[in-house]
Short mmCIF file of C-alpha atoms and ligand atoms in Angstrom, two decimals:
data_model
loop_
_atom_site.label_atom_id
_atom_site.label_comp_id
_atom_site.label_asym_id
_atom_site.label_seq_id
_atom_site.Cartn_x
_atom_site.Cartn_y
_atom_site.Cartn_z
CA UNK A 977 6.46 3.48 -15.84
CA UNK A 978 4.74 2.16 -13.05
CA UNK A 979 6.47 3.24 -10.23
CA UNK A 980 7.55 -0.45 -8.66
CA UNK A 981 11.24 -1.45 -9.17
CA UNK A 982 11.26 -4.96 -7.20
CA UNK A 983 8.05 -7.26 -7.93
CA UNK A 984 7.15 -10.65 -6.80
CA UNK A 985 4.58 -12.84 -9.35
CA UNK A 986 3.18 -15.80 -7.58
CA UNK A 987 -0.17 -17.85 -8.50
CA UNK A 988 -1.25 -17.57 -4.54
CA UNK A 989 -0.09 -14.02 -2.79
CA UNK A 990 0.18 -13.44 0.82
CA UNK A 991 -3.40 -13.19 1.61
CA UNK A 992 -6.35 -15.95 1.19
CA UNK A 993 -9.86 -15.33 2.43
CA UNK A 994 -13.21 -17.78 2.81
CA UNK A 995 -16.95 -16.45 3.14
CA UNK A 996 -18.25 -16.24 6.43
CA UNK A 997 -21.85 -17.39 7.15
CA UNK A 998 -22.89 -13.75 5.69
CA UNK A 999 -21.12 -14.06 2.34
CA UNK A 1000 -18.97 -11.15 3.38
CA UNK A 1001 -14.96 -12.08 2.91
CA UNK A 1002 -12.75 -13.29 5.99
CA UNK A 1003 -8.91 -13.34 5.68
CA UNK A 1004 -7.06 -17.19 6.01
CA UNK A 1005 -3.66 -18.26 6.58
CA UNK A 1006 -2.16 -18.41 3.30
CA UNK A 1007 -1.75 -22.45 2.69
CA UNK A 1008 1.77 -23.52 1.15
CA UNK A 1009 4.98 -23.15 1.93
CA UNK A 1010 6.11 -20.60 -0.48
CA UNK A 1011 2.98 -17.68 0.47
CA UNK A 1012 4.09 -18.63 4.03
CA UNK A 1013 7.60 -18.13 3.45
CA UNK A 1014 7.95 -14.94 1.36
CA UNK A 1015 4.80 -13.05 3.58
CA UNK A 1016 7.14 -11.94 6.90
CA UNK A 1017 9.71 -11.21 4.37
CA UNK A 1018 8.22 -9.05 1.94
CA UNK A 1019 6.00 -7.49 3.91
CA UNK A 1020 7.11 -3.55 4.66
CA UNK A 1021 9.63 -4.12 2.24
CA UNK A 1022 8.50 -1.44 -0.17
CA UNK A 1023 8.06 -4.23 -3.01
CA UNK A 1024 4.85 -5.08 -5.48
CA UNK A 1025 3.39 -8.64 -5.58
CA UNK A 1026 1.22 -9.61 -8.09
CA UNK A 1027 -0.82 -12.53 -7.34
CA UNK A 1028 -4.04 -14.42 -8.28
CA UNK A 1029 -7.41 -13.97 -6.92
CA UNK A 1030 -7.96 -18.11 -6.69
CA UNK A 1031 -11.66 -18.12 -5.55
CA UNK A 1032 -14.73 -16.11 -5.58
CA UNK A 1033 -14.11 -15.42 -1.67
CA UNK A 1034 -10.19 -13.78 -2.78
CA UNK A 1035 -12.51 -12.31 -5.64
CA UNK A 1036 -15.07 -10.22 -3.00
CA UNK A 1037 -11.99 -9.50 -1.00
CA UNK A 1038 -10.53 -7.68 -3.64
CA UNK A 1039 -13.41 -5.66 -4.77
CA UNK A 1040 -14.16 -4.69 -0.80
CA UNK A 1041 -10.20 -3.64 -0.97
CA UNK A 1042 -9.07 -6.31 1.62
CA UNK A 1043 -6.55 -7.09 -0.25
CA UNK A 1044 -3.43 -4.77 1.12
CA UNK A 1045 -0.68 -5.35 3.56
CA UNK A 1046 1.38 -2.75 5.42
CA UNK A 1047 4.41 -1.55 3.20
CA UNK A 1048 4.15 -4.21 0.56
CA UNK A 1049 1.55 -3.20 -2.58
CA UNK A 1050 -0.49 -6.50 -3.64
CA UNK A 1051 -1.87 -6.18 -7.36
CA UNK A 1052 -4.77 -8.82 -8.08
CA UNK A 1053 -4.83 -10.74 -11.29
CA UNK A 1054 -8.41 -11.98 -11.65
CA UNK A 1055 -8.57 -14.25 -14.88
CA UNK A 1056 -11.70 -15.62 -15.97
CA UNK A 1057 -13.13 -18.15 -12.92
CA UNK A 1058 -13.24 -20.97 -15.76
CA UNK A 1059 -9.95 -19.98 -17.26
CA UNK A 1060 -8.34 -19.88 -14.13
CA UNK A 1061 -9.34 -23.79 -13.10
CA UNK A 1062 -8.12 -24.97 -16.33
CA UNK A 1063 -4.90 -23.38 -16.02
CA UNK A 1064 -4.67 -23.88 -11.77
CA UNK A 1065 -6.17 -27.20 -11.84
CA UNK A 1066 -5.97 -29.28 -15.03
CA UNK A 1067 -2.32 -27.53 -16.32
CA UNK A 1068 -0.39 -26.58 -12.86
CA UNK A 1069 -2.02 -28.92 -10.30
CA UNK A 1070 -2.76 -31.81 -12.64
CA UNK A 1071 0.24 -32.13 -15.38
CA UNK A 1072 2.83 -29.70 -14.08
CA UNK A 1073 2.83 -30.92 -10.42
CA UNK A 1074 2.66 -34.28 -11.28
CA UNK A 1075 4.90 -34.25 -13.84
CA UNK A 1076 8.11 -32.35 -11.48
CA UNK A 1077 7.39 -34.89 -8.15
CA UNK A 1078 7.36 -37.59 -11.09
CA UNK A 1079 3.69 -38.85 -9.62
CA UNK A 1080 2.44 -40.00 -13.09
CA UNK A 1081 0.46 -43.31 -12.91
CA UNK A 1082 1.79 -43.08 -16.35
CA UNK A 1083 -0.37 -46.57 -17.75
CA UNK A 1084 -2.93 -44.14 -17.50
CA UNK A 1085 -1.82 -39.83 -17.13
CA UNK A 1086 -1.15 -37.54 -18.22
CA UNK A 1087 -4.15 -37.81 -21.08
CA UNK A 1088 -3.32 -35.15 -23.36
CA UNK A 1089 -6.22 -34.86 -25.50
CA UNK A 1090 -7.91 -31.86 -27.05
CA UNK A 1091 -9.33 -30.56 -23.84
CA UNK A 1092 -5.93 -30.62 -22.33
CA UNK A 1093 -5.00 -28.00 -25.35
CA UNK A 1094 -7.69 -26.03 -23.82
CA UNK A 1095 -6.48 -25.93 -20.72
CA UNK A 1096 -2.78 -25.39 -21.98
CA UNK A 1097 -4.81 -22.34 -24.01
CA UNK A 1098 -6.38 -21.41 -20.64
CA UNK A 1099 -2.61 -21.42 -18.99
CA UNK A 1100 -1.19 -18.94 -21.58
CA UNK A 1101 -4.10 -17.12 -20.90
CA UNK A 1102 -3.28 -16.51 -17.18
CA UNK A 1103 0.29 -15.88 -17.41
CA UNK A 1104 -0.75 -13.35 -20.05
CA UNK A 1105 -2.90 -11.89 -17.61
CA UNK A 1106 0.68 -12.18 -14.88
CA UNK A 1107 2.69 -10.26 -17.52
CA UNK A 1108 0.71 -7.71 -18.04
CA UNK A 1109 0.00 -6.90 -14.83
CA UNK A 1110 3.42 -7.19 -14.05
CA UNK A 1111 4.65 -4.92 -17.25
CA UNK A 1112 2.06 -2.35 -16.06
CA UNK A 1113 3.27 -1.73 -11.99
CA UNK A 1114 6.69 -2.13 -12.97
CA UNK A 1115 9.60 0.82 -13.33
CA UNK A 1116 11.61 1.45 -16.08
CA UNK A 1117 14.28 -1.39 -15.84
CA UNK A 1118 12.92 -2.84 -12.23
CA UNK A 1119 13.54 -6.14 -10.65
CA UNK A 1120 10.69 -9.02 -11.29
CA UNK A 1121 11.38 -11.78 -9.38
CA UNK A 1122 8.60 -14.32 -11.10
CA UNK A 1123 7.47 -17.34 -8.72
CA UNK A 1124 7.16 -21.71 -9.73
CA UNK A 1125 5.43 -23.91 -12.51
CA UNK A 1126 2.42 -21.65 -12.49
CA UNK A 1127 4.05 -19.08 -14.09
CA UNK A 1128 6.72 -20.38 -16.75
CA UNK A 1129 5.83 -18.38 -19.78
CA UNK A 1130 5.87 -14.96 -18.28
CA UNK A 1131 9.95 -14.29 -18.51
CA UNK A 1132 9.81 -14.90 -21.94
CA UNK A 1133 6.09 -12.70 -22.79
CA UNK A 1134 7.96 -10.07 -20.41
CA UNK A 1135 10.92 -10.07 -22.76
CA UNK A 1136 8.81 -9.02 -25.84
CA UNK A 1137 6.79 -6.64 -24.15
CA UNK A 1138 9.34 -5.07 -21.48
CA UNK A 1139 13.02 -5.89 -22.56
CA UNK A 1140 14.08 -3.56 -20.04
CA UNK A 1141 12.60 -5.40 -17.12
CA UNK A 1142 15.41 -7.77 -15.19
CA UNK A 1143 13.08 -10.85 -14.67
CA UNK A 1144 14.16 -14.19 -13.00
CA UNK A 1145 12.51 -17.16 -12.47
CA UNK A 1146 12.84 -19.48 -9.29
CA UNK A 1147 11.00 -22.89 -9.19
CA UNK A 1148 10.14 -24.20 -5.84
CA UNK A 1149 9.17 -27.79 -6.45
CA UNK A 1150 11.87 -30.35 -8.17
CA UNK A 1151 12.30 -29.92 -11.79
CA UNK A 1152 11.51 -33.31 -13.82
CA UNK A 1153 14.05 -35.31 -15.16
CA UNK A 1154 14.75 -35.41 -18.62
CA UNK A 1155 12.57 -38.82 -19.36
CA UNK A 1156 9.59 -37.73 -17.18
CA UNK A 1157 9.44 -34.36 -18.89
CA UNK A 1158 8.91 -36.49 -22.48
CA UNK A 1159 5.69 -37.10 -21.42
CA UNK A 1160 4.65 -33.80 -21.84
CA UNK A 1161 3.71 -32.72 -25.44
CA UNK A 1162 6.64 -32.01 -27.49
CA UNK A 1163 5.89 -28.96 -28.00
CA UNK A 1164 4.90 -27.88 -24.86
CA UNK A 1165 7.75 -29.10 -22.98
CA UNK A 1166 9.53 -26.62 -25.62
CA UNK A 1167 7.42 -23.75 -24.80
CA UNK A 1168 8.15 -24.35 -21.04
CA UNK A 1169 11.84 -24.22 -21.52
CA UNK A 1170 12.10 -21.73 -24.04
CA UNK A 1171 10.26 -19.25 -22.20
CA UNK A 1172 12.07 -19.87 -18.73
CA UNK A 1173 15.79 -19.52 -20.71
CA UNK A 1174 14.38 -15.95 -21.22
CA UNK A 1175 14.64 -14.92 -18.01
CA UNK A 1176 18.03 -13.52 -16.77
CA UNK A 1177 18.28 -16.42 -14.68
CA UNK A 1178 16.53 -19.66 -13.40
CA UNK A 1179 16.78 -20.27 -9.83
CA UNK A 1180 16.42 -23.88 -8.18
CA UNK A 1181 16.10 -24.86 -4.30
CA UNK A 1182 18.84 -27.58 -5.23
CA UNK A 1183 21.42 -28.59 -7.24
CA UNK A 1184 19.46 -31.81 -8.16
CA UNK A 1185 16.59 -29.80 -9.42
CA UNK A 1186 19.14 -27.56 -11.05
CA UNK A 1187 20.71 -30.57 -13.26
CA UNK A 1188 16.95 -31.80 -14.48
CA UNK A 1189 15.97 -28.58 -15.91
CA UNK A 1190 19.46 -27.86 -18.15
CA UNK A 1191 19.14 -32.02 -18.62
CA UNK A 1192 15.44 -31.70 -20.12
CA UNK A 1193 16.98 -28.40 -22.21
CA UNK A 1194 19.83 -30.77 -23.73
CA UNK A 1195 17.53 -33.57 -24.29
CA UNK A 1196 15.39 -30.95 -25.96
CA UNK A 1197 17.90 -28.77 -27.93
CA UNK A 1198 16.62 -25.77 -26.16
CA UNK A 1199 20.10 -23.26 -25.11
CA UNK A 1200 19.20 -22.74 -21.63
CA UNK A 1201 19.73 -19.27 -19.93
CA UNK A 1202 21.94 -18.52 -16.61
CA UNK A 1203 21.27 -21.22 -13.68
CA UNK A 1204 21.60 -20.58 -10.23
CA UNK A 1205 20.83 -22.71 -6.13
CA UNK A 1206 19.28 -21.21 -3.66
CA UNK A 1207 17.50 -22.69 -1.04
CA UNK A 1208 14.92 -20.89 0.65
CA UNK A 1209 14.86 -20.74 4.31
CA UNK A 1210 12.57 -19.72 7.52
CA UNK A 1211 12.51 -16.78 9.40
CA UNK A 1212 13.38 -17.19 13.15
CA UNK A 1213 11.95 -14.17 14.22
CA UNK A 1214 8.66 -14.76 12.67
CA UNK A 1215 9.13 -17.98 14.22
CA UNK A 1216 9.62 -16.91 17.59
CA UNK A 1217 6.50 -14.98 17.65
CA UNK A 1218 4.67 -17.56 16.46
CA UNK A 1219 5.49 -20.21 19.09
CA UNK A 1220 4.95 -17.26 21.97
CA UNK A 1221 1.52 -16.48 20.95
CA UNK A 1222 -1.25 -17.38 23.41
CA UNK A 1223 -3.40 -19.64 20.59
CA UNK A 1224 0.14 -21.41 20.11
CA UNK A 1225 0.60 -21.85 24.11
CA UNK A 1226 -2.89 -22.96 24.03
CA UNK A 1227 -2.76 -25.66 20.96
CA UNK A 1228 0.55 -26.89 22.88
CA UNK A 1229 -1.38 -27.63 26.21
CA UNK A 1230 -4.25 -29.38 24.18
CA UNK A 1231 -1.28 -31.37 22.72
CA UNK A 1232 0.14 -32.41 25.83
CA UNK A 1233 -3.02 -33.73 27.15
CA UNK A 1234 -3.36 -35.51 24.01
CA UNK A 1235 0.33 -37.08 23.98
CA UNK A 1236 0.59 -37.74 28.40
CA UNK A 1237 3.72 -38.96 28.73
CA UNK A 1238 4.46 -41.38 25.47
CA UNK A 1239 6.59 -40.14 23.25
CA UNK A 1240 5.52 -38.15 20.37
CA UNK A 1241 6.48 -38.98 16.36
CA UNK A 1242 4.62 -35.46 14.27
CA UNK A 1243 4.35 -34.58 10.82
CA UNK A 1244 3.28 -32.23 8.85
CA UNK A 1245 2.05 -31.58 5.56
CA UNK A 1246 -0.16 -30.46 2.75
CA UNK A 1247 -2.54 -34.06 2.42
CA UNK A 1248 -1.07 -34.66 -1.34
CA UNK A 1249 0.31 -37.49 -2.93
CA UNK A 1250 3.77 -36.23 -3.24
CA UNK A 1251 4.16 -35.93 0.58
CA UNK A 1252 4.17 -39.45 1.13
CA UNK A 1253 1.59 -40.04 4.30
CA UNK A 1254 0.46 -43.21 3.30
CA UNK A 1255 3.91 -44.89 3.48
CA UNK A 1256 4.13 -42.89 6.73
CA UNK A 1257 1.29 -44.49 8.14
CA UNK A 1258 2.46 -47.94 7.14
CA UNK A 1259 5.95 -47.07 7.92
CA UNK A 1260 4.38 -46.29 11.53
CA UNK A 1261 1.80 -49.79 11.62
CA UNK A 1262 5.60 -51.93 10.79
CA UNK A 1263 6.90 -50.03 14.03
CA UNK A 1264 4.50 -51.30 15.83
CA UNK A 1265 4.74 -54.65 14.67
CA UNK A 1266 8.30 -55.29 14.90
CA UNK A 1267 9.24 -53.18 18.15
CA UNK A 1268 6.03 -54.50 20.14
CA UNK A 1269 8.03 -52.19 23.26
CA UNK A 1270 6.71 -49.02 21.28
CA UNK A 1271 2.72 -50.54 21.16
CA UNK A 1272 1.10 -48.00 23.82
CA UNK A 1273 4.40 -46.16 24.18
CA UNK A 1274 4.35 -43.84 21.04
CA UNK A 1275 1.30 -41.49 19.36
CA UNK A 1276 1.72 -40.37 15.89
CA UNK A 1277 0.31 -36.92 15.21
CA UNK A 1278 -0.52 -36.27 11.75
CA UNK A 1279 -1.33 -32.58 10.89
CA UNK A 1280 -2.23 -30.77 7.38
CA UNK A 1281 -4.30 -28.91 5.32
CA UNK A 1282 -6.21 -29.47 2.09
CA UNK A 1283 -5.69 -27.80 -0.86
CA UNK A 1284 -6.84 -28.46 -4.58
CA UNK A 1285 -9.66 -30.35 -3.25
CA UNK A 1286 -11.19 -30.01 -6.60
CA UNK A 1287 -8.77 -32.56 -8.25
CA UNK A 1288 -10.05 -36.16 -8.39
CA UNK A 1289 -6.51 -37.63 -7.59
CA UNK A 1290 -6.63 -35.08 -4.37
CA UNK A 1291 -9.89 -36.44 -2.83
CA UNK A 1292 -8.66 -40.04 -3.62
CA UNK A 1293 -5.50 -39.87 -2.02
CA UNK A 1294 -6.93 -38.39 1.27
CA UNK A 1295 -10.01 -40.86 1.42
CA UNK A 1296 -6.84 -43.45 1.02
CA UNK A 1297 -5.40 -41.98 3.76
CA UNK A 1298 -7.79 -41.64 5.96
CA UNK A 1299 -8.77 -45.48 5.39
CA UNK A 1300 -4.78 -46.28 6.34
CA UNK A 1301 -5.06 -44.42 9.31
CA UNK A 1302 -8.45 -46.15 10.27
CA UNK A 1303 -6.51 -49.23 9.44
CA UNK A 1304 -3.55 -49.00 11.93
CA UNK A 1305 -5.84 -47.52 14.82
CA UNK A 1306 -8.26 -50.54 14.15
CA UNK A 1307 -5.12 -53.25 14.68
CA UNK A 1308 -3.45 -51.50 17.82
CA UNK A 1309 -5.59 -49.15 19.67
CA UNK A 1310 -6.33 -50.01 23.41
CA UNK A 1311 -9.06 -48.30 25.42
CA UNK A 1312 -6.81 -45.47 26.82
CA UNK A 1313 -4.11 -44.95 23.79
CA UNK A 1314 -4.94 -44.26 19.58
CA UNK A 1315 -1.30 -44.09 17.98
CA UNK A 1316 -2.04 -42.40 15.17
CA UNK A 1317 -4.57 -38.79 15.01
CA UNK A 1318 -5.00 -37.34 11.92
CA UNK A 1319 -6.18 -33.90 11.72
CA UNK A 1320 -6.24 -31.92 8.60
CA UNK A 1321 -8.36 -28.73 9.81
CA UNK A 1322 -6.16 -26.58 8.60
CA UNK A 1323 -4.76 -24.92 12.09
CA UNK A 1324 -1.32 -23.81 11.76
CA UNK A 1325 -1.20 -22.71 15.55
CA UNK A 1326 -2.00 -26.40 16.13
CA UNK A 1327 0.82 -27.47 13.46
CA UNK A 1328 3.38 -24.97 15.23
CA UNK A 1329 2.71 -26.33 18.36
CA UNK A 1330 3.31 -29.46 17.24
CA UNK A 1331 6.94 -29.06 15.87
CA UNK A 1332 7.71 -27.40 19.33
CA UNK A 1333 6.83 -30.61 21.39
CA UNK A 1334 7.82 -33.99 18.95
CA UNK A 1335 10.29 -36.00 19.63
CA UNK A 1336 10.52 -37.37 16.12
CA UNK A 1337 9.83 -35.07 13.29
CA UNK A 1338 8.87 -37.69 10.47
CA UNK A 1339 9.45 -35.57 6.71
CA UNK A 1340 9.07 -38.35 3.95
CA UNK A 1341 8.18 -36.75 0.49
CA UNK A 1342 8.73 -38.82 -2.38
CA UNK A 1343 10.21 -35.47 -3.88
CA UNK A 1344 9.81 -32.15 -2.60
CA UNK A 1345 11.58 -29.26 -4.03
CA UNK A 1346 12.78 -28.18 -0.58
CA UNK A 1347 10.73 -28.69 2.24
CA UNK A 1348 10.55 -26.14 4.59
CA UNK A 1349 8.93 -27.53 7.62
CA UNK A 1350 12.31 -29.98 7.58
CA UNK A 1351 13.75 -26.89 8.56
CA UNK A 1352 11.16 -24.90 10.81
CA UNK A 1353 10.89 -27.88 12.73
CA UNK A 1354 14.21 -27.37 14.29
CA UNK A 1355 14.27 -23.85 14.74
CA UNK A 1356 11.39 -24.61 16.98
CA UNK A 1357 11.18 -27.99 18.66
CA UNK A 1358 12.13 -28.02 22.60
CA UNK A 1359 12.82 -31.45 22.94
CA UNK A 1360 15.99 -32.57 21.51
CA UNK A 1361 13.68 -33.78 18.50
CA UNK A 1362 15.31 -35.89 15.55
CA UNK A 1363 14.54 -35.39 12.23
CA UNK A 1364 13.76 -37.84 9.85
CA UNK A 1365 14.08 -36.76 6.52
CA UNK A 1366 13.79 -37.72 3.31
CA UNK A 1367 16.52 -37.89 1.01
CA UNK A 1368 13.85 -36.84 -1.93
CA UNK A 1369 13.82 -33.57 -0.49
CA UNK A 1370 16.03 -30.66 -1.49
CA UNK A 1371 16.44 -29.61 2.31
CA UNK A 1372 18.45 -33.21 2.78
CA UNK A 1373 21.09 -31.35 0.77
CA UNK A 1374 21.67 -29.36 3.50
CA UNK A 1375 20.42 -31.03 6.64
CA UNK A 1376 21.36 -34.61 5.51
CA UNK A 1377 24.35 -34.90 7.88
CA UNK A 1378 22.37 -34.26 11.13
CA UNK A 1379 18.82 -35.77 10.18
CA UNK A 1380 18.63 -39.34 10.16
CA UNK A 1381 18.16 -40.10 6.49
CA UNK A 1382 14.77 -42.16 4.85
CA UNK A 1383 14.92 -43.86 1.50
CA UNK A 1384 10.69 -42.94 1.25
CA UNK A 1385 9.82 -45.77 -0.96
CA UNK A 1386 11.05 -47.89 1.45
CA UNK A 1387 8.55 -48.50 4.28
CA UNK A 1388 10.62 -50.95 6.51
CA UNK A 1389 13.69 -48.47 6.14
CA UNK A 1390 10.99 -45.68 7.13
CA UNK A 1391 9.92 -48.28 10.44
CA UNK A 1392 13.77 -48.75 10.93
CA UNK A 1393 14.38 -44.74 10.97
CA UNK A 1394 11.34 -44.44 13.19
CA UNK A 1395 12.60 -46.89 15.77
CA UNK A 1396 16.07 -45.78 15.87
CA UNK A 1397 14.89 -42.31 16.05
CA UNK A 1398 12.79 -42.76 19.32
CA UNK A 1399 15.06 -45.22 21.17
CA UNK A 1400 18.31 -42.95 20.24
CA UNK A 1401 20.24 -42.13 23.42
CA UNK A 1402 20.03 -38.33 24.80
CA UNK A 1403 23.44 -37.43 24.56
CA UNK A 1404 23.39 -38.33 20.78
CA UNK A 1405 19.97 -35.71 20.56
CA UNK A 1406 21.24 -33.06 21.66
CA UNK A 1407 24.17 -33.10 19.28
CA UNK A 1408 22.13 -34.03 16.36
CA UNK A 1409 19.15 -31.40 17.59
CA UNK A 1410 21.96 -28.24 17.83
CA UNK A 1411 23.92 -29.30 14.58
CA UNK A 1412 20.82 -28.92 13.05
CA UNK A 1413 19.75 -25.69 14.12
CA UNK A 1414 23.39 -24.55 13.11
CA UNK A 1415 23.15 -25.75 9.80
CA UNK A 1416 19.05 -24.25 9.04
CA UNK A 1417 20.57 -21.04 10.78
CA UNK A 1418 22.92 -20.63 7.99
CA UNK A 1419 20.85 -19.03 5.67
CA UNK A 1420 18.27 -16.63 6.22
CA UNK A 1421 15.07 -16.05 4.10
CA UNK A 1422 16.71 -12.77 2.99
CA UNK A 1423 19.72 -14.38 1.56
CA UNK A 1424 17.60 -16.49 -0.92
CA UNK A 1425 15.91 -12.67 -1.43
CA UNK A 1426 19.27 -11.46 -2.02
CA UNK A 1427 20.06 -14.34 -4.32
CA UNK A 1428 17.51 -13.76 -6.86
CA UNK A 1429 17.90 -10.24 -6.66
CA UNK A 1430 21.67 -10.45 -7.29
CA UNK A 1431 20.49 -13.20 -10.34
CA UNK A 1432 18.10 -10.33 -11.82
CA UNK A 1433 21.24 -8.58 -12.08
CA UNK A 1434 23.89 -10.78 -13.17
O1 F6P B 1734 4.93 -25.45 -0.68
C1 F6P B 1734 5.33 -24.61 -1.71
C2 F6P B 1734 4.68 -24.99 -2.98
O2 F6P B 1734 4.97 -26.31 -3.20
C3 F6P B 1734 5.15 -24.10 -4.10
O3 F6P B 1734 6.00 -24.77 -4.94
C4 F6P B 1734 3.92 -23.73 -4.84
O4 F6P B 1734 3.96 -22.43 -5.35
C5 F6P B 1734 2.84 -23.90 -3.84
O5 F6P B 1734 3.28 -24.87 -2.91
C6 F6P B 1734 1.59 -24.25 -4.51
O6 F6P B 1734 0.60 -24.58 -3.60
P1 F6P B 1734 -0.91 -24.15 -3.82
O7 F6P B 1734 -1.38 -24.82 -5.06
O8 F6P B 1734 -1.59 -24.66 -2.60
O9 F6P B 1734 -0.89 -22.68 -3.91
#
């Protein structure tokens, strides 16, 4: 066979590149958590990871042979461009996403009309594409450790074709619960489940998550496979070198000069629906209104990237959000202080820097599978920093007990959190800031590794 005996299959792989002003192909930071998190660890590991070529830029990268990383062998799957949208955009982005973080305006989505069978066509299609690629690199009875919502069908189209491969799947976002899944067609709900309870095992970041995917397969009659938790976690050391680099040093100065000496409330986030900024922002404008000590005291740095910027409900959430944001500087700005600075340019050295200096961490998903910034932010921050964290979000499961806990539909709870946060007392801090570095630093990234490769197995 092919010669691999551990592979990874994720929609986005470790590497992303844009077109300079030349056309010629320039490497990115890989956006999203889950690229971000499984690069450091997986690189000069010996393994395979088969990933998607998601624009014409990863496209020219692969043909120019960019696309390799020392000790870890990346395989490009390069569907169709036009079959690839449908399946990335209108079936994972649009339905899928929506439909796990329960976003549905549902008086009006999800729409599933005949072009949404396309798509759904267009989907099989590209985890067709995954499995083959897979079935092709892979050694006789090798480990394939198959990534999220993009990918549900390939356990069960890698059982036909390669029943010797061990193949588990992990999902990194929430899974829906049983109601919210209905609204999917019947029978693709089915396929979905059916296909996953091939695997050898499905892996969740939390119990929670866990419970709504064997819930939808009882509502559903489908006889789910082996279930399993395991959070995902950061890697310090990766960490570390991050914070010590000069652009990081740099971005923290630049921060400092922004901030002076108020106090500093950060976030940090992909600008999508799911992560909540909007109640954030008016979360932050009720601070200000009913703790008038804070006005001129407190900045509010909001930092995050774009991504599927070719969805409509994308572009409308961040116009929304920037118009919030406009909204609360217009009421409380003075001449020398703007509390709140959004910047979504996409700088992760700028981000990082960030979570080293705040003094409140504010992490307010209205569900989030895990959320690992809730736990970088600790690892990092040199300021006694509290975190204020959702209870939506599968890391509250384990940091719950020393993060200050935020109901996130509930803006005046959010303001309440806020204002306890930055007038708590230092003593109280520092306890809070090392129990929750002692509680991220129980797992490492390689035990959720470990995990799924032990799941393969089981
Ligand atoms: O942040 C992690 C995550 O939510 C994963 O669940 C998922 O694979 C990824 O983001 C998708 O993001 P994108 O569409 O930007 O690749």
């Amino acid at each position: 066979m092919g010669g691999a005996d551990l592979v990874i299959a994720s929609n986005r792989g470790p590497l992303s590149f844009g077109l300079d002003g030349s056309g010629a192909p320039v490497a990115v930071d890989s956006a999203g958590g889950l690229a971000g998190a499984l690069h450091p660890l997986l690189e000069n590991s010996g393994a395979t990871w088969v990933a998607s070529a998601m624009s014409d830029a990863d496209r020219a990268a692969a043909d120019a042979g960019l696309m390799s990383r020392p000790g870890l062998a990346l395989v490009v799957v390069r569907p169709e461009p036009d079959t690839y949208r449908m399946a990335y955009d209108v079936v994972s982005n649009s339905t899928l996403w929506f439909c796990h973080h329960h976003l549905f305006d549902l008086a009006r989505r999800p729409r599933s009309g005949h072009r949404w069978s396309e798509a759904w066509d267009a989907y099989r299609d590209v985890n067709r594409s995954f499995a083959a690629a897979v079935a092709e690199v892979a050694d006789d009875g090798a480990t394939v450790l198959v990534q999220d919502y993009h990918l549900c069908l390939v356990p069960q189209m890698l059982a036909r074709d390669r029943p010797d491969l061990k193949t588990v799947h992990f999902t990194h976002t929430p899974f829906a619960d049983p109601n919210m899944f209905r609204v999917l067609p019947s029978e693709t709900g089915r396929e979905i489940l059916e296909a996953m309870a091939s695997a050898a095992a499905c892996g969740f970041h939390s119990a929670r998550w866990e419970a709504g995917y064997l819930g939808c397969c009882a509502d559903m009659g489908v006889e789910p496979g082996p279930t399993f938790v395991s959070p995902l976690a950061p890697d310090p050391a990766h960490l570390g070198a991050r914070a010590a680099s000069a652009a990081c040093r740099a971005a923290r100065s630049r921060i400092a000069d922004l901030v002076g000496d108020r106090r500093l409330v950060v976030r940090v986030d992909r600008l999508e629906p799911s992560k909540n900024l909007l109640r954030g922002f008016w979360a932050f404008d009720e601070l200000l209104e009913t703790h008038p000590e804070w006005r001129g005291e407190v900045v509010m740095l909001a930092l995050g990237y774009t991504s599927r910027d070719t969805l409509a409900e994308y572009l409308a959430y961040g116009t929304e959000v920037e118009h919030v944001v406009a909204r609360v500087n217009a009421r409380w700005a003075t001449d020398d202080w703007c509390p709140v600075v959004l910047d979504v340019a996409d700088d992760p050295d700028r981000s990082f820097a960030a979570l080293t200096l705040y003094d409140v961490l504010l992490v307010n998903p209205v569900r989030d599978g895990l959320n690992l910034v809730a736990k970088e932010g600790p690892l990092v921050n040199e300021n006694e920093g509290v975190l204020a964290l959702s209870r939506e979000a599968g890391a509250y499961d384990e940091l719950g007990e020393a993060a200050l806990g935020i109901n996130p539909f509930d803006v005046a709870d959010t303001a309440a959190v806020l204002a306890r946060a930055l007038a708590m007392p230092a003593p109280e801090r520092t306890r809070r800031a090392a129990a929750l570095r002692g509680l991220v630093e129980r797992r490492r990234a390689e035990d959720w590794l470990a995990d799924l490769v032990a799941a393969a197995g089981s």
